[in-house]
Amino acid sequence: MLPASCSHRLLTELQGALGACQRKEKELEQSIARCRVLLQPWEVPHPPSPEPARSPETEPAHEPAPKDVKELELLTQALEKALRVRKGISPAQSEQSASSGKTAPPLVTAQTDLGARPRTSNPKACVPAKPPTTSQRASSRLKKPARASCHREKASRNALTHSKQSDNSAPIKGPDQLCPLPSQGQVPGLPTSTSVSVLREAGATGPSHGPEEEKTQTGLTSETFTLKEKGTQLQLPPFYKKIASRNSRLWAQVQHSQSSADTDVAAAKARFLERMKVTFDLPGPAVSLAEIQEEVNRLDQACHLLTQHLEETLDMNGEAATASLSWEQEYHRLVTLEGLQTAVEQHLLRLQELQEAEEQWLGPRPVESSPWGSALCLGGEGSSGSTGHLVYSSVQELQTVMALKLQVAMLKQQIHLEKVLMEELLPLVKSESPAGPAQLALYRAIHSQLCEAGECFSILQPPSVQEACSQQLRPLAVLSRSP
Amino acid sequence: MGRQDRRQDRRQDRRQREELGPRALPKAISALSRALGGGPSPETFRQAKFDLPEAVSELWSLLFSLLWLIHQEGVVTPREPPDALEGQIRFVKWALRCHGYGRRHFYQFPEVGSCELLLAFSWLLVYFNLPERFLCLNCVHQGDNVRICSCKELARYPVPLTLGPKRSVDIHYIQWLLGRLRFQWRSLYASQQEQCTLLNKIHLYTRGCHPERSIGHLSVPETELLRFPESSKQLLQQLESENSCLEAFLEWKHMELAYWQWMDTVLDASPVGVPNTGKQDVFLPEILEYRSPKYITGEMDRVRKNLEALRQRLQEAVNQQRAAWHAKVSSCSQRLTRLPELSSAMMKEIQETVGCELVALEQDCGVKSWSHGLQRLVFREAEESGSSGTYPVTKVIQVLRREEASLKKTFRRLQEECKQELAILAHGLEGVIWILPPYLRR
């Protein structure tokens, strides 16, 4: 067991870090949920058509135009013909090719199944093919997340046709089939979207007749509003546009007024501030607590930047031998390092001053903490209202920049925790030397955490065990790495 | 359309600045109140000048609402504002004390005159640059906003411990928590990648829909406006009130001088240095009430340790470099009589360049070249030269990569240090065989 103060500090730090991560995760989840809501088909306010056994998750069906129904029929017949001409195979053979796991065959089966819809001649051929095709489609969905919505539409069409032919098996099989998917966590977003579509498919089943199925299908394809297909036709409402344009115009004026500052006013304000300061008659150090906090943050940032500069200077002529450096480079390096040194000394002096001032403010440090655990941030720099534009040109760029931001923050967290662990755990290791098994376990844990970021473990064999297992040493060496 | 407006505004500017007659002050004050989202009337201010008690409660609530808003910015755990006037007064006094407001009469207990409150309010206006800051804090976000700088990304905040403060835990529990943290990092990464994909899709699908050509596509809030028209009313109301605040602010800007001239008279009129009458006590707010001392001093300790560690490293590096330099100089001077590369002019030049670099570094510490504020994400496929106010993502990526590389090096260095320390220990242990895991070069 670790000593109490050590445990306390480690737990505080770790809980703080975990809390920060959880907060960020929640923010991201909320944002993702909002985006998903927008990307799903929108509810277009049409009068709902008579629909049997529709689950509440599905959007209300739409009144299809007879023209669209006819067009779809013609289209599917044409596709049928094309496929027959191209492949010259029966539907059973096309299902065999579907099990090869490519995207094209599942699409082919989709088409053939659509084609098979008006014909009820071979329901049996379609039913056994359903499990492999849905799983193929599901795996292809995992592989190509970008086309998730497109596949979802095809999948829904497929499910509806299957449901028509095999009444009871589809609602049971559908969810079961796709249930294992959520456990595959590589693409965390998709399993939930597939489960939504599964619910839709499941909900859409039920005994229903051909023409009605067709109607709902055409309803799905022709009247639903998806952002993907018709997003560019969106128009912001005119009253909103007016208000928003006025808003941006006013902000531009505000910015303009800030840049062209009135010197009279600035002088008057400065004079007022000075006069007020003269009347301050309470005792205390010249620098206020808020200013102390701000300066400490600034020094922290300075330390970070100086460290970065140092790393870059030392690494600049990294593996190259010193002799190969030119005179200028050597001298440049020397002067830079000395300059950094003076800067650090200045910062440390300033920090000392700030610490003294803070002690004056807070008095001798009391032992017990205040009832409010968290600190109230003494408002720092106000953010400017004028928002510039961060322009990106591809999704990879956006992902890279966000990932880098997160990576930098995580590294900072990791470094901080490593320092805390070093401070708390290394003294434990140095102080006690008896090699009892519990102590050895502690050493092993500390070593793995501090040196391997907890990913690899070493093996410590206590002396008492050695005599018994001296012959087994070699196999142990093989096992030296445990994940 | 825009140019004409600007000309009109400039004409208005000139006209209004000449108008600083006796009627200017009440107009200025009412503009200020409106710019701050509805504050006291000019009559209240007049009453305050003459230290009348009717103005006291309004001024207290004005001070409280402003200070509470300012301190909510960047607070990690949002808290409920105190309802009772007493709690609010205590908060205001604490906040002003922390910011160094030192007028003794302000901290009197139980009652403070309204003139004091008026002076405190004007001091706040200058110190916090208030009307502007208020607008920035309350501005309605219509776009998908991100922060360029990563300092607030995973901001640490002290969490109240669930277990009693004196209980001790096992090292394995700590390891388990660290494992959970690693897992969290991975899932954060995955979630963020997904968020980027979804955002990009929405931007792609709504190309050409935004009235402003420079933006070109809709953001998530704007698309939600179209998806859920019922909830758009709230957004519209907020925008309209922001518009009226902005207009009031622009009015205020023209008439500000009158206000400050008037405040001079108030300061002249207020009694300075009047000795405290016996029944009024000065009750200084307890600084520690809202802030755990461990947190402030903890921060300072951390920064100090970092700086000291940096100093030590620099000392070693400088010594090494100096030795190398002297070796080079001496070896060279043995071979040649003159040192060609070492002209004093060149040395001076190098000194100057390094000086400039370091000064630039110092300036970076205070004001980062990227603004700390929020930027709107804009998707633009073609490579266009950035106009002012647009940050291309590629530059941000460069800066972040540098930072990442440097942080990784720091982390590896810490790990190496630990390995050395523990290796010393391992030699000290007698009779124990310690098999280290094979080190993979990651």
CSV table of N, CA, C and O in Angstrom, one decimal, chain A residues 37-113:
chain,number,residue,atom,x,y,z
A,37,VAL,N,-28.2,13.8,-36.3
A,37,VAL,CA,-29.6,14.1,-36.4
A,37,VAL,C,-29.8,14.9,-37.7
A,37,VAL,O,-30.8,14.6,-38.5
A,38,LEU,N,-28.9,15.7,-38.1
A,38,LEU,CA,-29.0,16.5,-39.3
A,38,LEU,C,-28.8,15.6,-40.5
A,38,LEU,O,-29.4,15.9,-41.6
A,39,LEU,N,-27.9,14.6,-40.4
A,39,LEU,CA,-27.6,13.8,-41.6
A,39,LEU,C,-28.6,12.8,-41.9
A,39,LEU,O,-28.7,12.3,-43.0
A,40,GLN,N,-29.5,12.4,-40.9
A,40,GLN,CA,-30.5,11.5,-41.2
A,40,GLN,C,-31.6,12.1,-42.0
A,40,GLN,O,-31.7,13.4,-42.0
A,41,PRO,N,-32.4,11.3,-42.7
A,41,PRO,CA,-33.5,11.9,-43.5
A,41,PRO,C,-34.4,12.8,-42.6
A,41,PRO,O,-34.7,12.5,-41.5
A,42,TRP,N,-34.7,14.0,-43.1
A,42,TRP,CA,-35.5,14.9,-42.3
A,42,TRP,C,-37.0,14.6,-42.4
A,42,TRP,O,-37.4,14.1,-43.4
A,43,GLU,N,-37.7,15.1,-41.4
A,43,GLU,CA,-39.1,14.9,-41.5
A,43,GLU,C,-39.7,16.0,-42.3
A,43,GLU,O,-39.6,17.2,-42.0
A,44,VAL,N,-40.2,15.7,-43.5
A,44,VAL,CA,-40.8,16.7,-44.3
A,44,VAL,C,-42.3,16.7,-43.9
A,44,VAL,O,-43.0,15.7,-43.8
A,45,PRO,N,-42.8,17.9,-43.6
A,45,PRO,CA,-44.2,17.9,-43.0
A,45,PRO,C,-45.3,17.6,-44.1
A,45,PRO,O,-45.8,18.5,-44.7
A,46,HIS,N,-45.5,16.3,-44.4
A,46,HIS,CA,-46.5,15.9,-45.3
A,46,HIS,C,-47.6,15.2,-44.5
A,46,HIS,O,-47.3,14.6,-43.4
A,47,PRO,N,-48.8,15.1,-45.0
A,47,PRO,CA,-49.8,14.3,-44.3
A,47,PRO,C,-49.5,12.8,-44.4
A,47,PRO,O,-49.1,12.3,-45.4
A,48,PRO,N,-49.5,12.2,-43.2
A,48,PRO,CA,-49.1,10.8,-43.2
A,48,PRO,C,-50.0,9.9,-43.9
A,48,PRO,O,-51.2,10.0,-43.8
A,49,SER,N,-49.5,9.0,-44.8
A,49,SER,CA,-50.3,8.0,-45.5
A,49,SER,C,-50.6,6.8,-44.6
A,49,SER,O,-49.9,6.5,-43.7
A,50,PRO,N,-51.7,6.1,-44.9
A,50,PRO,CA,-52.1,5.0,-44.1
A,50,PRO,C,-51.0,3.9,-44.1
A,50,PRO,O,-50.7,3.4,-45.1
A,51,GLU,N,-50.4,3.6,-43.0
A,51,GLU,CA,-49.3,2.7,-42.9
A,51,GLU,C,-49.6,1.7,-41.8
A,51,GLU,O,-49.8,2.0,-40.7
A,52,PRO,N,-49.5,0.4,-42.2
A,52,PRO,CA,-49.7,-0.6,-41.2
A,52,PRO,C,-48.4,-0.9,-40.4
A,52,PRO,O,-47.4,-0.9,-41.0
A,53,ALA,N,-48.5,-1.1,-39.2
A,53,ALA,CA,-47.4,-1.6,-38.3
A,53,ALA,C,-46.1,-0.9,-38.6
A,53,ALA,O,-45.1,-1.5,-38.8
A,54,ARG,N,-46.0,0.4,-38.5
A,54,ARG,CA,-44.8,1.1,-38.7
A,54,ARG,C,-44.3,1.5,-37.3
A,54,ARG,O,-45.0,2.0,-36.5
A,55,SER,N,-43.0,1.2,-37.0
A,55,SER,CA,-42.5,1.6,-35.7
A,55,SER,C,-42.4,3.1,-35.6
A,55,SER,O,-42.2,3.8,-36.6
A,56,PRO,N,-42.4,3.6,-34.4
A,56,PRO,CA,-42.3,5.1,-34.2
A,56,PRO,C,-41.0,5.7,-34.7
A,56,PRO,O,-40.8,6.9,-35.0
A,57,GLU,N,-39.9,4.9,-34.8
A,57,GLU,CA,-38.6,5.4,-35.2
A,57,GLU,C,-38.7,5.8,-36.7
A,57,GLU,O,-37.9,6.7,-37.1
A,58,THR,N,-39.5,5.2,-37.5
A,58,THR,CA,-39.5,5.5,-38.9
A,58,THR,C,-40.2,6.8,-39.1
A,58,THR,O,-41.1,7.2,-38.4
A,59,GLU,N,-39.8,7.5,-40.2
A,59,GLU,CA,-40.4,8.7,-40.5
A,59,GLU,C,-41.8,8.5,-41.1
A,59,GLU,O,-42.0,7.4,-41.7
A,60,PRO,N,-42.7,9.4,-41.0
A,60,PRO,CA,-44.0,9.1,-41.6
A,60,PRO,C,-43.9,8.9,-43.1
A,60,PRO,O,-43.1,9.6,-43.8
A,61,ALA,N,-44.7,8.1,-43.6
A,61,ALA,CA,-44.6,7.7,-45.1
A,61,ALA,C,-45.2,8.9,-45.9
A,61,ALA,O,-45.9,9.7,-45.3
A,62,HIS,N,-44.9,8.9,-47.1
A,62,HIS,CA,-45.4,10.0,-47.9
A,62,HIS,C,-46.3,9.5,-49.0
A,62,HIS,O,-46.2,8.3,-49.5
A,63,GLU,N,-47.1,10.3,-49.5
A,63,GLU,CA,-48.0,10.0,-50.6
A,63,GLU,C,-47.2,9.9,-51.9
A,63,GLU,O,-46.8,11.0,-52.4
A,64,PRO,N,-47.0,8.8,-52.4
A,64,PRO,CA,-46.2,8.7,-53.7
A,64,PRO,C,-47.0,9.1,-54.9
A,64,PRO,O,-48.2,8.8,-54.9
A,65,ALA,N,-46.3,9.6,-55.8
A,65,ALA,CA,-47.0,10.0,-57.1
A,65,ALA,C,-47.1,8.7,-57.9
A,65,ALA,O,-46.1,7.9,-58.0
A,66,PRO,N,-48.2,8.5,-58.6
A,66,PRO,CA,-48.3,7.3,-59.5
A,66,PRO,C,-47.3,7.3,-60.6
A,66,PRO,O,-46.8,6.2,-61.0
A,67,LYS,N,-46.9,8.5,-61.0
A,67,LYS,CA,-45.9,8.5,-62.0
A,67,LYS,C,-44.6,7.9,-61.5
A,67,LYS,O,-43.9,7.2,-62.2
A,68,ASP,N,-44.2,8.2,-60.2
A,68,ASP,CA,-43.0,7.7,-59.7
A,68,ASP,C,-43.0,6.2,-59.5
A,68,ASP,O,-42.0,5.5,-59.8
A,69,VAL,N,-44.2,5.7,-59.2
A,69,VAL,CA,-44.3,4.3,-59.0
A,69,VAL,C,-44.0,3.6,-60.4
A,69,VAL,O,-43.3,2.6,-60.5
A,70,LYS,N,-44.6,4.2,-61.4
A,70,LYS,CA,-44.4,3.6,-62.7
A,70,LYS,C,-42.9,3.7,-63.1
A,70,LYS,O,-42.4,2.7,-63.7
A,71,GLU,N,-42.3,4.8,-62.8
A,71,GLU,CA,-40.9,5.0,-63.2
A,71,GLU,C,-40.1,4.0,-62.5
A,71,GLU,O,-39.2,3.4,-63.1
A,72,LEU,N,-40.4,3.8,-61.3
A,72,LEU,CA,-39.5,2.8,-60.5
A,72,LEU,C,-39.7,1.4,-61.1
A,72,LEU,O,-38.7,0.7,-61.2
A,73,GLU,N,-40.9,1.1,-61.4
A,73,GLU,CA,-41.2,-0.2,-62.0
A,73,GLU,C,-40.3,-0.4,-63.3
A,73,GLU,O,-39.6,-1.4,-63.5
A,74,LEU,N,-40.4,0.6,-64.1
A,74,LEU,CA,-39.7,0.5,-65.4
A,74,LEU,C,-38.2,0.4,-65.1
A,74,LEU,O,-37.5,-0.4,-65.8
A,75,LEU,N,-37.7,1.2,-64.2
A,75,LEU,CA,-36.3,1.2,-63.9
A,75,LEU,C,-35.9,-0.2,-63.4
A,75,LEU,O,-34.8,-0.7,-63.8
A,76,THR,N,-36.6,-0.8,-62.5
A,76,THR,CA,-36.2,-2.1,-62.0
A,76,THR,C,-36.3,-3.1,-63.1
A,76,THR,O,-35.4,-4.0,-63.1
A,77,GLN,N,-37.3,-3.0,-63.9
A,77,GLN,CA,-37.3,-4.0,-65.0
A,77,GLN,C,-36.1,-3.9,-65.9
A,77,GLN,O,-35.5,-4.9,-66.4
A,78,ALA,N,-35.7,-2.6,-66.2
A,78,ALA,CA,-34.6,-2.4,-67.0
A,78,ALA,C,-33.3,-2.9,-66.4
A,78,ALA,O,-32.5,-3.6,-67.1
A,79,LEU,N,-33.2,-2.7,-65.1
A,79,LEU,CA,-32.0,-3.2,-64.4
A,79,LEU,C,-31.9,-4.7,-64.5
A,79,LEU,O,-30.9,-5.3,-64.7
A,80,GLU,N,-33.1,-5.3,-64.2
A,80,GLU,CA,-33.2,-6.8,-64.3
A,80,GLU,C,-32.7,-7.3,-65.6
A,80,GLU,O,-31.8,-8.2,-65.7
A,81,LYS,N,-33.2,-6.6,-66.7
A,81,LYS,CA,-32.8,-7.1,-68.0
A,81,LYS,C,-31.3,-6.9,-68.2
A,81,LYS,O,-30.6,-7.8,-68.7
A,82,ALA,N,-30.8,-5.8,-67.8
A,82,ALA,CA,-29.4,-5.5,-67.9
A,82,ALA,C,-28.5,-6.6,-67.2
A,82,ALA,O,-27.5,-7.1,-67.8
A,83,LEU,N,-29.0,-6.9,-66.0
A,83,LEU,CA,-28.2,-7.9,-65.3
A,83,LEU,C,-28.3,-9.3,-66.0
A,83,LEU,O,-27.3,-10.0,-66.1
A,84,ARG,N,-29.5,-9.6,-66.4
A,84,ARG,CA,-29.6,-10.9,-67.1
A,84,ARG,C,-28.8,-11.0,-68.3
A,84,ARG,O,-28.1,-12.0,-68.6
A,85,VAL,N,-28.7,-9.9,-69.1
A,85,VAL,CA,-27.9,-9.9,-70.3
A,85,VAL,C,-26.5,-10.0,-69.9
A,85,VAL,O,-25.7,-10.7,-70.5
A,86,ARG,N,-26.1,-9.2,-68.9
A,86,ARG,CA,-24.6,-9.2,-68.6
A,86,ARG,C,-24.1,-10.5,-68.0
A,86,ARG,O,-23.1,-11.0,-68.4
A,87,LYS,N,-24.9,-11.0,-67.1
A,87,LYS,CA,-24.4,-12.2,-66.4
A,87,LYS,C,-24.9,-13.4,-67.0
A,87,LYS,O,-24.2,-14.5,-67.0
A,88,GLY,N,-26.2,-13.4,-67.4
A,88,GLY,CA,-26.8,-14.6,-68.0
A,88,GLY,C,-26.9,-15.7,-67.0
A,88,GLY,O,-26.7,-16.8,-67.2
A,89,ILE,N,-27.1,-15.3,-65.7
A,89,ILE,CA,-27.2,-16.3,-64.6
A,89,ILE,C,-28.5,-16.2,-63.9
A,89,ILE,O,-29.2,-15.1,-64.0
A,90,SER,N,-28.8,-17.2,-63.2
A,90,SER,CA,-30.0,-17.2,-62.3
A,90,SER,C,-29.7,-16.5,-61.0
A,90,SER,O,-28.6,-16.3,-60.6
A,91,PRO,N,-30.7,-16.1,-60.3
A,91,PRO,CA,-30.5,-15.4,-59.0
A,91,PRO,C,-29.8,-16.2,-58.1
A,91,PRO,O,-29.0,-15.7,-57.3
A,92,ALA,N,-29.9,-17.6,-58.1
A,92,ALA,CA,-29.2,-18.4,-57.1
A,92,ALA,C,-27.7,-18.3,-57.3
A,92,ALA,O,-26.9,-18.1,-56.4
A,93,GLN,N,-27.2,-18.2,-58.5
A,93,GLN,CA,-25.8,-18.1,-58.8
A,93,GLN,C,-25.3,-16.7,-58.4
A,93,GLN,O,-24.2,-16.6,-57.9
A,94,SER,N,-26.1,-15.7,-58.6
A,94,SER,CA,-25.6,-14.4,-58.2
A,94,SER,C,-25.4,-14.3,-56.7
A,94,SER,O,-24.6,-13.6,-56.1
A,95,GLU,N,-26.3,-15.1,-55.9
A,95,GLU,CA,-26.1,-15.1,-54.5
A,95,GLU,C,-24.9,-15.8,-54.1
A,95,GLU,O,-24.2,-15.4,-53.1
A,96,GLN,N,-24.4,-16.8,-54.8
A,96,GLN,CA,-23.2,-17.5,-54.5
A,96,GLN,C,-22.0,-16.5,-54.7
A,96,GLN,O,-21.1,-16.4,-53.8
A,97,SER,N,-22.0,-15.7,-55.7
A,97,SER,CA,-21.0,-14.7,-55.9
A,97,SER,C,-21.0,-13.7,-54.8
A,97,SER,O,-20.0,-13.0,-54.5
A,98,ALA,N,-22.2,-13.5,-54.2
A,98,ALA,CA,-22.2,-12.5,-53.2
A,98,ALA,C,-21.4,-12.8,-52.0
A,98,ALA,O,-20.9,-12.0,-51.3
A,99,SER,N,-21.2,-14.1,-51.7
A,99,SER,CA,-20.5,-14.5,-50.5
A,99,SER,C,-19.0,-14.3,-50.7
A,99,SER,O,-18.3,-14.6,-49.8
A,100,SER,N,-18.6,-13.8,-51.8
A,100,SER,CA,-17.1,-13.5,-51.9
A,100,SER,C,-16.7,-12.3,-51.1
A,100,SER,O,-15.5,-12.0,-50.9
A,101,GLY,N,-17.7,-11.5,-50.7
A,101,GLY,CA,-17.4,-10.4,-49.8
A,101,GLY,C,-17.0,-9.1,-50.4
A,101,GLY,O,-16.5,-8.2,-49.8
A,102,LYS,N,-17.3,-8.9,-51.7
A,102,LYS,CA,-17.1,-7.6,-52.2
A,102,LYS,C,-18.3,-6.8,-52.2
A,102,LYS,O,-19.4,-7.3,-52.0
A,103,THR,N,-18.2,-5.5,-52.5
A,103,THR,CA,-19.4,-4.7,-52.4
A,103,THR,C,-20.3,-4.9,-53.7
A,103,THR,O,-21.5,-4.8,-53.6
A,104,ALA,N,-19.6,-5.1,-54.8
A,104,ALA,CA,-20.4,-5.2,-56.0
A,104,ALA,C,-21.5,-6.3,-56.0
A,104,ALA,O,-22.6,-6.1,-56.3
A,105,PRO,N,-21.1,-7.5,-55.6
A,105,PRO,CA,-22.1,-8.6,-55.6
A,105,PRO,C,-23.3,-8.2,-54.7
A,105,PRO,O,-24.4,-8.4,-55.1
A,106,PRO,N,-23.1,-7.7,-53.5
A,106,PRO,CA,-24.3,-7.4,-52.7
A,106,PRO,C,-25.2,-6.4,-53.4
A,106,PRO,O,-26.4,-6.5,-53.4
A,107,LEU,N,-24.6,-5.5,-54.2
A,107,LEU,CA,-25.4,-4.5,-54.9
A,107,LEU,C,-26.2,-5.3,-56.0
A,107,LEU,O,-27.3,-5.0,-56.3
A,108,VAL,N,-25.4,-6.2,-56.6
A,108,VAL,CA,-26.1,-7.0,-57.6
A,108,VAL,C,-27.3,-7.8,-57.0
A,108,VAL,O,-28.3,-7.8,-57.6
A,109,THR,N,-27.1,-8.4,-55.9
A,109,THR,CA,-28.2,-9.1,-55.3
A,109,THR,C,-29.3,-8.2,-55.0
A,109,THR,O,-30.5,-8.5,-55.1
A,110,ALA,N,-28.9,-7.0,-54.6
A,110,ALA,CA,-30.0,-6.0,-54.3
A,110,ALA,C,-30.8,-5.8,-55.5
A,110,ALA,O,-32.0,-5.7,-55.5
A,111,GLN,N,-30.1,-5.6,-56.6
A,111,GLN,CA,-30.8,-5.3,-57.8
A,111,GLN,C,-31.7,-6.5,-58.2
A,111,GLN,O,-32.9,-6.3,-58.6
A,112,THR,N,-31.1,-7.6,-58.1
A,112,THR,CA,-31.8,-8.8,-58.5
A,112,THR,C,-33.0,-9.0,-57.6
A,112,THR,O,-34.1,-9.4,-58.0
A,113,ASP,N,-32.8,-8.7,-56.4
A,113,ASP,CA,-33.9,-8.9,-55.5
A,113,ASP,C,-35.0,-7.9,-55.7
A,113,ASP,O,-36.2,-8.2,-55.6
